CSV table of C-alpha atoms in Angstrom, one decimal:
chain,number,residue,atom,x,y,z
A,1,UNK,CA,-5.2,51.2,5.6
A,2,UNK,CA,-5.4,47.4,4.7
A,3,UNK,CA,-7.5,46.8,7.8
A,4,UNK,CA,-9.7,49.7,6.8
A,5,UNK,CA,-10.2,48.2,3.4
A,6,UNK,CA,-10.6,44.6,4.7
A,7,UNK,CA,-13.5,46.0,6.9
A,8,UNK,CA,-15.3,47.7,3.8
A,9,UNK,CA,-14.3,45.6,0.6
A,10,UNK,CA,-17.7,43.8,1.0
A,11,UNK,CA,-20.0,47.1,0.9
A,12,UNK,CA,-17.4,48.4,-1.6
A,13,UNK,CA,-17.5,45.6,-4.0
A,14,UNK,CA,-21.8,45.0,-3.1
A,15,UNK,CA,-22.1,48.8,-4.1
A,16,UNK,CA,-20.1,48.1,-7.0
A,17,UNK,CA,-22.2,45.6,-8.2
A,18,UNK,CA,-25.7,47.3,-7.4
A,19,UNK,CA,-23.7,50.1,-9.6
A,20,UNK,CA,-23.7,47.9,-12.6
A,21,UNK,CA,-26.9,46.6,-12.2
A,22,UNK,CA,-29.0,49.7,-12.2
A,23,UNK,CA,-26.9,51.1,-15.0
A,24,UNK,CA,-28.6,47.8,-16.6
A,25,UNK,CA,-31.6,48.2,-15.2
A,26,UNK,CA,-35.0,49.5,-17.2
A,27,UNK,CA,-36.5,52.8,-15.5
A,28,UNK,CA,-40.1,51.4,-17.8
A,29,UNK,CA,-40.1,54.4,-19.3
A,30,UNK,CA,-37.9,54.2,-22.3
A,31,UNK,CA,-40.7,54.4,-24.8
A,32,UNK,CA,-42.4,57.3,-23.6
A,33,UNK,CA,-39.6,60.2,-25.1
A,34,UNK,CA,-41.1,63.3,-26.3
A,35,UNK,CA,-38.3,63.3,-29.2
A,36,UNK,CA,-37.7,59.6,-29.9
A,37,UNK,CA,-38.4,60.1,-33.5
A,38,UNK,CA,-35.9,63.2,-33.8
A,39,UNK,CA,-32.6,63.3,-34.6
A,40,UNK,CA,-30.7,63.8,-31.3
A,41,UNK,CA,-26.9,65.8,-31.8
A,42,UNK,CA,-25.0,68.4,-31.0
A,43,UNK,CA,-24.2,71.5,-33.2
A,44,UNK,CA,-21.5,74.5,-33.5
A,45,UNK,CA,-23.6,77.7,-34.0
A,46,UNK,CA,-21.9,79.5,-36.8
A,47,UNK,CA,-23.4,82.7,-37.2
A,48,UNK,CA,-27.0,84.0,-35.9
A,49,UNK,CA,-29.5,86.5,-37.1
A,50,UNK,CA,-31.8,89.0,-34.7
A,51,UNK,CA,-33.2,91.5,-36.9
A,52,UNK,CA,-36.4,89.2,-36.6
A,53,UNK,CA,-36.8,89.5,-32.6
A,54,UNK,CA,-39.4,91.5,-31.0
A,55,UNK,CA,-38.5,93.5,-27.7
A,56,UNK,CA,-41.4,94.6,-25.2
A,57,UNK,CA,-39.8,95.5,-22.3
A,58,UNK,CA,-37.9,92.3,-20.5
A,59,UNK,CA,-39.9,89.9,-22.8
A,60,UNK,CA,-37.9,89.0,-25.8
A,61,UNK,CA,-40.1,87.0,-29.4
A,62,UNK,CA,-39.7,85.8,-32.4
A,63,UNK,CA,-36.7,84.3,-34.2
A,64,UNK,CA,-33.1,84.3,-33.5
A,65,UNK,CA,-32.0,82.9,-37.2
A,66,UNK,CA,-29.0,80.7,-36.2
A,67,UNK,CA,-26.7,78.7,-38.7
A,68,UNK,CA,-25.5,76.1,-37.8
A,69,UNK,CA,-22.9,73.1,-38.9
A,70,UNK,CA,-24.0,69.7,-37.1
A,71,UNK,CA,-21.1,67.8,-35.2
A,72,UNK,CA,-22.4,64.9,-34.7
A,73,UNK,CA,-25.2,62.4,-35.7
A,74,UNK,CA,-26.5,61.7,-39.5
A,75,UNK,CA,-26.2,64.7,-40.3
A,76,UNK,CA,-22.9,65.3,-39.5
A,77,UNK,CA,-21.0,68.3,-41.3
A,78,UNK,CA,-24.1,69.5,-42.6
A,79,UNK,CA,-25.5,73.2,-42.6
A,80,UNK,CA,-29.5,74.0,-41.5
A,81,UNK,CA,-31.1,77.1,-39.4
A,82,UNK,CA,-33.2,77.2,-36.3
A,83,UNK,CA,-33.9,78.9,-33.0
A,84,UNK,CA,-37.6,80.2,-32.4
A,85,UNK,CA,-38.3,82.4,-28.9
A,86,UNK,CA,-41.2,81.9,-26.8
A,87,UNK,CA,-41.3,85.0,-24.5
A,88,UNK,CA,-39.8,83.3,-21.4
A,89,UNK,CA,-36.7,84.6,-19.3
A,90,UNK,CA,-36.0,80.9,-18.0
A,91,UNK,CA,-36.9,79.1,-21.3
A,92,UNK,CA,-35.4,80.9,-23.7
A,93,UNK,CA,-31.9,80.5,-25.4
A,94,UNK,CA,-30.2,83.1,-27.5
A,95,UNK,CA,-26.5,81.7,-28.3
A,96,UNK,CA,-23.7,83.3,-30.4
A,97,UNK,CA,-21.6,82.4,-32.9
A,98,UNK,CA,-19.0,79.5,-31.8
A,99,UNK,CA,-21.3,78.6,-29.1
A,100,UNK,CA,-22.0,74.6,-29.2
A,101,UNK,CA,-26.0,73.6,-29.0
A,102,UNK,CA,-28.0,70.7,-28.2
A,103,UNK,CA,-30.3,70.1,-31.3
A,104,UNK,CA,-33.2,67.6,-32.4
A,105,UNK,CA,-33.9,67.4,-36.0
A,106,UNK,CA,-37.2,66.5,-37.5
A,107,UNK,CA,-37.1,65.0,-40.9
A,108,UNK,CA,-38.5,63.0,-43.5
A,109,UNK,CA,-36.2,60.5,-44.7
A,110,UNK,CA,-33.2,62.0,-45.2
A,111,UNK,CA,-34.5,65.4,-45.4
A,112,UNK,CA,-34.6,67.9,-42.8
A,113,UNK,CA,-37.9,69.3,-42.0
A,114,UNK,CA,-36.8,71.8,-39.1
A,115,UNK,CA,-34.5,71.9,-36.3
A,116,UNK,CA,-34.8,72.9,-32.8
A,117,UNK,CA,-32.1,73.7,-30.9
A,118,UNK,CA,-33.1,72.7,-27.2
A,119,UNK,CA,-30.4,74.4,-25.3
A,120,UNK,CA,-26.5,75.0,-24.6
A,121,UNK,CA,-24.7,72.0,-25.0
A,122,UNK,CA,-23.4,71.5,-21.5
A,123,UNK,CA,-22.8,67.6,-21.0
A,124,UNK,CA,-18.9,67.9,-21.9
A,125,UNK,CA,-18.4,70.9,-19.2
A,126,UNK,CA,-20.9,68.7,-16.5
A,127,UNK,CA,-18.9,65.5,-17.5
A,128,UNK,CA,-15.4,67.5,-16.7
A,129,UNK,CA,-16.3,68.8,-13.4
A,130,UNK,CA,-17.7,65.6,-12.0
A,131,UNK,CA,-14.4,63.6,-12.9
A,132,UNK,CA,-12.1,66.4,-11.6
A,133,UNK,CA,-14.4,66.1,-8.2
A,134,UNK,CA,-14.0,62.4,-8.3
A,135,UNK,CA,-10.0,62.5,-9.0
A,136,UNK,CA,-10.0,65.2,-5.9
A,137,UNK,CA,-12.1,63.1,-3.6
A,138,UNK,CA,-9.8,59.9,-4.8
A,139,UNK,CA,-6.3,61.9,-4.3
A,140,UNK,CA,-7.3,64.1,-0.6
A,141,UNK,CA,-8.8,61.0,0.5
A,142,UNK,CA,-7.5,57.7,-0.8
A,143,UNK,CA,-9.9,54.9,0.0
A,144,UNK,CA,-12.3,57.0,1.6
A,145,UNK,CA,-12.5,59.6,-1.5
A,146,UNK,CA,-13.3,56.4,-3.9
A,147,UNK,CA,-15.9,55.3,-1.4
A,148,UNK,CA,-17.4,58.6,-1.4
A,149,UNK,CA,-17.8,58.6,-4.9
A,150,UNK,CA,-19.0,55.3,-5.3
A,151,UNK,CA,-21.8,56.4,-2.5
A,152,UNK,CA,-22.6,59.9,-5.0
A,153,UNK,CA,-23.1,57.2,-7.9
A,154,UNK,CA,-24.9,54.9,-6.5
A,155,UNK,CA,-27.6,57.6,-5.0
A,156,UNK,CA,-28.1,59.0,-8.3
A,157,UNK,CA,-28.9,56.2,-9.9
A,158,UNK,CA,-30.8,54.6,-6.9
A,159,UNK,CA,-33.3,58.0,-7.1
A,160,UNK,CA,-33.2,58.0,-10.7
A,161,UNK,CA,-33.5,54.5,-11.5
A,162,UNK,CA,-35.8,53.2,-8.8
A,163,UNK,CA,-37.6,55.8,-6.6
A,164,UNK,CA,-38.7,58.2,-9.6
A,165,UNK,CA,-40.0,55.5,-11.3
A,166,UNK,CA,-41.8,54.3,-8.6
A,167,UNK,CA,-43.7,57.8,-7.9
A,168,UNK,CA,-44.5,58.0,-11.6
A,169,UNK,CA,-46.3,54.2,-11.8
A,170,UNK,CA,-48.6,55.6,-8.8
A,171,UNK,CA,-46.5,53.9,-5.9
A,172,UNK,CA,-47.3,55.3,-2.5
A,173,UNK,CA,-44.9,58.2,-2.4
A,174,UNK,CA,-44.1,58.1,1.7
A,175,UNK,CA,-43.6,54.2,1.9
A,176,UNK,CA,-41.4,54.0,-1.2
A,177,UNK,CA,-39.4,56.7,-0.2
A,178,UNK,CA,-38.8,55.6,2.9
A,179,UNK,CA,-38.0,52.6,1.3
A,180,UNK,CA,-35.3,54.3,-1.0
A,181,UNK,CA,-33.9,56.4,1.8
A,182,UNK,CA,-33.4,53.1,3.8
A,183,UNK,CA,-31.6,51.3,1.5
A,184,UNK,CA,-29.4,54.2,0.6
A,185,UNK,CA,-28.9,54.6,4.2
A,186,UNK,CA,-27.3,50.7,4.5
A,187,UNK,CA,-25.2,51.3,1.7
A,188,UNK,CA,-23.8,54.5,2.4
A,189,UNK,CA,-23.2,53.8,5.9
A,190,UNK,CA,-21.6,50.6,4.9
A,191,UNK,CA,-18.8,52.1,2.7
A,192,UNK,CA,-17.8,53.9,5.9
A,193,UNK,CA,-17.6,51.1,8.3
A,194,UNK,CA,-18.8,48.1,6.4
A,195,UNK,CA,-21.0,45.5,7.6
A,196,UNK,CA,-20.2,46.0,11.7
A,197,UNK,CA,-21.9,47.5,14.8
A,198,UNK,CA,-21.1,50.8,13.5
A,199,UNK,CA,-23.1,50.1,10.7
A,200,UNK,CA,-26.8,49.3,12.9
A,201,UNK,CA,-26.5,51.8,15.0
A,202,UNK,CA,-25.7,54.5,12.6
A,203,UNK,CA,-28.3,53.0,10.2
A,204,UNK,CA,-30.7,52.2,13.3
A,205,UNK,CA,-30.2,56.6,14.3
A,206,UNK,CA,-30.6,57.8,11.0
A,207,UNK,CA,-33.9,55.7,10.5
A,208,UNK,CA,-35.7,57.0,13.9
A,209,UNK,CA,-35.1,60.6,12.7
A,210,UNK,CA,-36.2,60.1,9.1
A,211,UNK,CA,-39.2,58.3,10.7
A,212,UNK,CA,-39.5,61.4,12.9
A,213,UNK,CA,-39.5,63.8,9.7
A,214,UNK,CA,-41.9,61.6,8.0
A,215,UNK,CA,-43.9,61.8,10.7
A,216,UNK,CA,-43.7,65.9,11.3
A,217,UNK,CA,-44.3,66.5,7.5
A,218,UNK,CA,-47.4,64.4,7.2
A,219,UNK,CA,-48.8,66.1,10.2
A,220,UNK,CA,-47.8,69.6,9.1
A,221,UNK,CA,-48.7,69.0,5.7
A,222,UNK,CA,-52.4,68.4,6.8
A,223,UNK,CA,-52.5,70.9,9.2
A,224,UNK,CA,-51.3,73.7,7.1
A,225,UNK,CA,-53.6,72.6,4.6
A,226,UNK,CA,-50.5,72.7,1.8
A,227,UNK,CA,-51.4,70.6,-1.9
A,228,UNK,CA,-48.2,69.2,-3.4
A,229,UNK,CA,-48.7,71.6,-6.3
A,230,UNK,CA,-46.1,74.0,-4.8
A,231,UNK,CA,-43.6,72.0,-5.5
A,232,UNK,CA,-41.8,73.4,-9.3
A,233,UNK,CA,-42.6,71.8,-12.0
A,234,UNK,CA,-45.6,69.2,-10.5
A,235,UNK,CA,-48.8,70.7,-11.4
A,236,UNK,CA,-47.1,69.7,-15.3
A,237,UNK,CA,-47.3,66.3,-14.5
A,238,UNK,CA,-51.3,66.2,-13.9
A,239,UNK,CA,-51.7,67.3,-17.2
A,240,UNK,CA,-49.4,64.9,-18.9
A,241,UNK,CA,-51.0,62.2,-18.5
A,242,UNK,CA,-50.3,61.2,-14.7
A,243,UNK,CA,-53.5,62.7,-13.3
A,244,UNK,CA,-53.3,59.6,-10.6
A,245,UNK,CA,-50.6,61.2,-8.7
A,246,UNK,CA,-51.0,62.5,-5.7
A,247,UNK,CA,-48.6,65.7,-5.1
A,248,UNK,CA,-49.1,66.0,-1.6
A,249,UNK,CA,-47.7,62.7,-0.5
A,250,UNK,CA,-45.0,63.3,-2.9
A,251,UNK,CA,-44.2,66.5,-1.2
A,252,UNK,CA,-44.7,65.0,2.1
A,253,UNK,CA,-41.6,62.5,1.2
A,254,UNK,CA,-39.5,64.5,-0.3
A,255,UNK,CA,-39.3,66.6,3.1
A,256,UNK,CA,-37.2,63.1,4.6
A,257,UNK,CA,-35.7,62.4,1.6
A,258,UNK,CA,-34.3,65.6,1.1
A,259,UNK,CA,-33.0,65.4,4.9
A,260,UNK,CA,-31.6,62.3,4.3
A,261,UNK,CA,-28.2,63.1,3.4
A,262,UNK,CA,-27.6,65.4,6.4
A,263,UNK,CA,-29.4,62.8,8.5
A,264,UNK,CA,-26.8,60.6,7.5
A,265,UNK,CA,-23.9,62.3,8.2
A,266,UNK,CA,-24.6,63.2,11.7
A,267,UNK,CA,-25.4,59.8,12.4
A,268,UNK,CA,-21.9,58.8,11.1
A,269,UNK,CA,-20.4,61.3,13.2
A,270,UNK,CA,-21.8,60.7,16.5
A,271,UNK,CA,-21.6,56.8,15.7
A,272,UNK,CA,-17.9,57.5,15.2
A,273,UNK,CA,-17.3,59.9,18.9
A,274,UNK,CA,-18.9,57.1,20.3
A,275,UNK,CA,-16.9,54.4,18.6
A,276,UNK,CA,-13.6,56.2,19.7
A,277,UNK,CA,-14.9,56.7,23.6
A,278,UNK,CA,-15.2,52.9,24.3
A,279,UNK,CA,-12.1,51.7,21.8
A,280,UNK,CA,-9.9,54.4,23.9
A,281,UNK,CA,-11.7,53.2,27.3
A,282,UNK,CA,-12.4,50.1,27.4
A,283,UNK,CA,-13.3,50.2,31.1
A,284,UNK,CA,-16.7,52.4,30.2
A,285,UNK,CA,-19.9,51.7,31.3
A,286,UNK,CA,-22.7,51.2,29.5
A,287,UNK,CA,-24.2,54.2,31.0
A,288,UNK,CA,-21.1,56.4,30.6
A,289,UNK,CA,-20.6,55.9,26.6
A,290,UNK,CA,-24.5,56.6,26.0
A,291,UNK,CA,-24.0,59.8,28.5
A,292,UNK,CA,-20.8,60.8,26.3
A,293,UNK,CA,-22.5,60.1,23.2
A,294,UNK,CA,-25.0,62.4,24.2
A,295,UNK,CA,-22.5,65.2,24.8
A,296,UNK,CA,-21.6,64.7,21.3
A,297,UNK,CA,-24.8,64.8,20.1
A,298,UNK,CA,-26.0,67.8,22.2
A,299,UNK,CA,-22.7,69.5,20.3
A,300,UNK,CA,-23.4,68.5,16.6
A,301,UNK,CA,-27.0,69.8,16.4
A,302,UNK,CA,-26.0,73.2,17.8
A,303,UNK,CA,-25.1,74.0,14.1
A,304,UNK,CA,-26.7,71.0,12.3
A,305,UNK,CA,-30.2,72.6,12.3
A,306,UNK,CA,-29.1,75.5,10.5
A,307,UNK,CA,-28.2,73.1,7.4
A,308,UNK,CA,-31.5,72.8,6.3
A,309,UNK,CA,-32.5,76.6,6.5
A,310,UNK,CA,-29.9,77.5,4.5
A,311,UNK,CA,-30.7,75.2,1.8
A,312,UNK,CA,-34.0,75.6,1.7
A,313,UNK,CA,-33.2,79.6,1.9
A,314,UNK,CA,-31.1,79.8,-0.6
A,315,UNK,CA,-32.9,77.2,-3.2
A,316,UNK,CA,-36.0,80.1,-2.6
A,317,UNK,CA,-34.0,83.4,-2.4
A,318,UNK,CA,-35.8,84.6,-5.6
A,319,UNK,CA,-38.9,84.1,-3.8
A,320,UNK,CA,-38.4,86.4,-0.8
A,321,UNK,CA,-36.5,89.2,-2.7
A,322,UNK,CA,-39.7,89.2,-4.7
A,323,UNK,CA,-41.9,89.5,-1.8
A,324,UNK,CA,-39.6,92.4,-0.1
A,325,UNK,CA,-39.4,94.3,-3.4
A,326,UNK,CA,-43.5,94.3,-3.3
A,327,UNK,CA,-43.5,95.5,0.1
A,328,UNK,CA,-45.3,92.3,1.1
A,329,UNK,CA,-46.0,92.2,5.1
A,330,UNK,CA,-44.3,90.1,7.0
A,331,UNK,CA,-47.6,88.1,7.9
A,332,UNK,CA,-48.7,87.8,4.4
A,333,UNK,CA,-45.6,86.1,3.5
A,334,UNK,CA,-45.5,83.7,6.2
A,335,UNK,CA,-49.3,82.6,5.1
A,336,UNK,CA,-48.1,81.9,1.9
A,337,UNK,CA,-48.7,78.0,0.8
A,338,UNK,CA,-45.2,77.9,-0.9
A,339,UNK,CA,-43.1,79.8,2.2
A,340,UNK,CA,-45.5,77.6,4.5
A,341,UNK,CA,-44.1,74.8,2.7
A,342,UNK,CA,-40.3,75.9,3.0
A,343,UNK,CA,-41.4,75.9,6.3
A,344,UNK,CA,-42.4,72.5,6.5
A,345,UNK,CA,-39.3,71.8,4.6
A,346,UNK,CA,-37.1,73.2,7.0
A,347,UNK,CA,-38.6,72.8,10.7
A,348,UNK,CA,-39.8,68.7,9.5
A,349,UNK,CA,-36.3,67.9,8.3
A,350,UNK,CA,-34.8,69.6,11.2
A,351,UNK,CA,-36.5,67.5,13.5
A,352,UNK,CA,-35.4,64.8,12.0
A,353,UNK,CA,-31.8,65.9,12.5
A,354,UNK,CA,-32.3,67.1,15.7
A,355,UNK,CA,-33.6,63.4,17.0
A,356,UNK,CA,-31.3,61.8,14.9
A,357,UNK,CA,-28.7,62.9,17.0
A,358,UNK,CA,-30.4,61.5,20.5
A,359,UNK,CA,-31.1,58.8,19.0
A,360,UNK,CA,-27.9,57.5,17.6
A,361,UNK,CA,-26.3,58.4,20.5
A,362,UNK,CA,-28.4,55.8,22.8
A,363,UNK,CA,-27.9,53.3,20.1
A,364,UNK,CA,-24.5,53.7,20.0
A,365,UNK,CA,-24.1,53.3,23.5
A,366,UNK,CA,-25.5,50.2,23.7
A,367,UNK,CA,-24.5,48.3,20.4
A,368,UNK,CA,-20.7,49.5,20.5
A,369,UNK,CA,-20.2,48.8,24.2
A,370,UNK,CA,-18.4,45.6,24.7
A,371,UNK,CA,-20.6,43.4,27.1
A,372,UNK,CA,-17.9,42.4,29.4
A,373,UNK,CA,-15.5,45.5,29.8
A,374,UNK,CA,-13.9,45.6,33.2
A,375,UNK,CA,-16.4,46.9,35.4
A,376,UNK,CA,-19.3,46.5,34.0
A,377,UNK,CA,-21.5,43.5,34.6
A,378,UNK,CA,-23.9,41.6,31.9
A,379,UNK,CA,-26.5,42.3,33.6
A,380,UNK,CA,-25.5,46.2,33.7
């Protein structure tokens, strides 16, 4: 265990500081809050009201009077009402008494003007299941659990602090996301090995089949003629001021970025069969560990390329119940831009996977094989 951790306290404490530092760091866009002049805090709904909604059929308007006490904020202790409906399933929130809310107050002064009450308030449930997955990970895994949730940490904030921000000042999409998924690459790989061999040619795999990806969704993306509206949410954007970006090459990245993290682990995996072949036979050719790595490699994508399909399956099962309740043929569905674009999703990043694993092998086999094992020649 101590020669473990004397192999990755670098990355571990590097990490840790690249932690700290885009906790710190600006995102730019600070000033731009829809609410910054509100009243941000969080309420306890005390009793509510429906006499004044509206039912047609599944669509629900009008008001749901709710009073409520405020827990926290200036306000604090204080009664007021709110709650108004809009007529959307997803948007919507109806709550009941003893729920907890998230609500913005507009006022003038110290007087409130109205209160909205934005949704559930969730972040003390979200905050208790991410420590209990981080005290799990720390106590199945020791070392390797804390690493593991220094590498979750540090990929949220390295996606929130640094590639969204990028996309949004009008930063090519594909080269800055390849530049994100690279340097999440180094440091994720590097709290599993730390700055060896290891790391290169698990980094130097994982790379070649992201480039791969890239490569496959650019293509595809042209050819199947697919705008980047489809992704959820995007089309929004255009009309919020941010007409300048351009949604296809954002969707054309997020096919490798979203491939990444499985990209990464079968790199890590085959990097490691390989790693164990020559440290358990030292006497191995050149030649014979890239021929076992292949083995491996052959192995791990028989059920690696099925990752992807059933993310990207189950992320869109809404969709394709939809189209089998209509009755929709089988050929109309598989024209569709958004399906098309699962597609592209799916068969891209799989590529990338299934190279990764090729690829990582050969590099494997000739970064870990020691130059002068019995046997073998330098010139071998």
């Amino acid at each position: 265990m101590t020669r473990l951790f004397s192999k990755t306290s670098a990355a571990v404490v590097a990490t840790i500081a690249d932690i700290l530092l885009l906790v710190w760091m600006p995102t730019g866009f600070e000033g731009a809050l829809q609410f910054r002049d509100e009243v941000k805090c969080k309420a306890l709904i005390l009793e509510t009201d429906e006499s004044l909604i509206v039912d047609t059929g599944l669509i629900r308007t009008g008001q749901q009077v709710c009073r409520i006490q405020f827990l926290s904020g200036k306000y604090k202790g204080m009664e007021a009402e709110g709650n108004m409906l809009g007529g959307s399933l997803s948007l919507d929130k109806l709550f009941h008494p003893g729920d907890k809310a998230q609500a913005l107050v507009s006022h003038e002064g110290d007087a409130i003007i109205s209160v909205y009450l934005v949704d559930h308030f969730r972040l003390g449930g979200e905050a208790l299941l991410a420590v209990a997955f981080a005290i799990f990970l720390i106590c199945f895994a020791g070392m390797t659990g804390l690493r593991s949730v220094l590498s979750f940490i540090v990929t949220v904030l390295v996606l929130w602090k640094i590639l969204i921000p990028m996309y949004l000042k009008g930063f090519d999409p594909i080269l800055a996301g390849f530049a994100v998924t690279t340097l999440l690459t180094i440091l994720i790989i590097a709290l599993v090995y730390g700055f060896d061999r290891r790391l290169a040619a698990a980094t130097g795999g994982a790379l070649l089949g992201l480039g791969t990806a890239a490569f496959l969704a650019i293509i595809t993306t042209k050819g199947f003629k697919i705008h980047g509206a489809v992704m959820p949410q995007s089309e929004g954007l255009l009309y919020s001021g941010y007409e300048y970006l351009n949604l296809t090459r954002i969707f054309m990245a997020s096919v490798f970025v979203g491939a990444s993290g499985s990209v990464m682990d079968l790199s890590v995996d085959i990097t490691s069969a390989v790693n164990e072949v020559v440290k358990k036979c030292p006497d191995i050719t050149r030649k014979d560990a890239i021929i076992s790595g292949m083995h491996v490699a052959r192995t791990a994508t028989g059920t690696m390329t099925t990752t992807l399909l059933l993310a990207y399956t189950g992320s869109s099962i809404a969709l394709f119940m939809t189209f089998m309740a209509q009755g929709t043929p089988l050929y109309n569905i598989l024209n569709n831009n958004q399906v098309a674009a699962e597609i592209i999703n799916t068969i891209a990043g799989s590529f990338g996977l299934a190279t990764t694993a090729p690829f990582t092998a050969f590099l494997a086999g000739i970064i870990l094989h020691k130059p002068h094992a019995k046997g073998e020649t330098d010139q071998d």
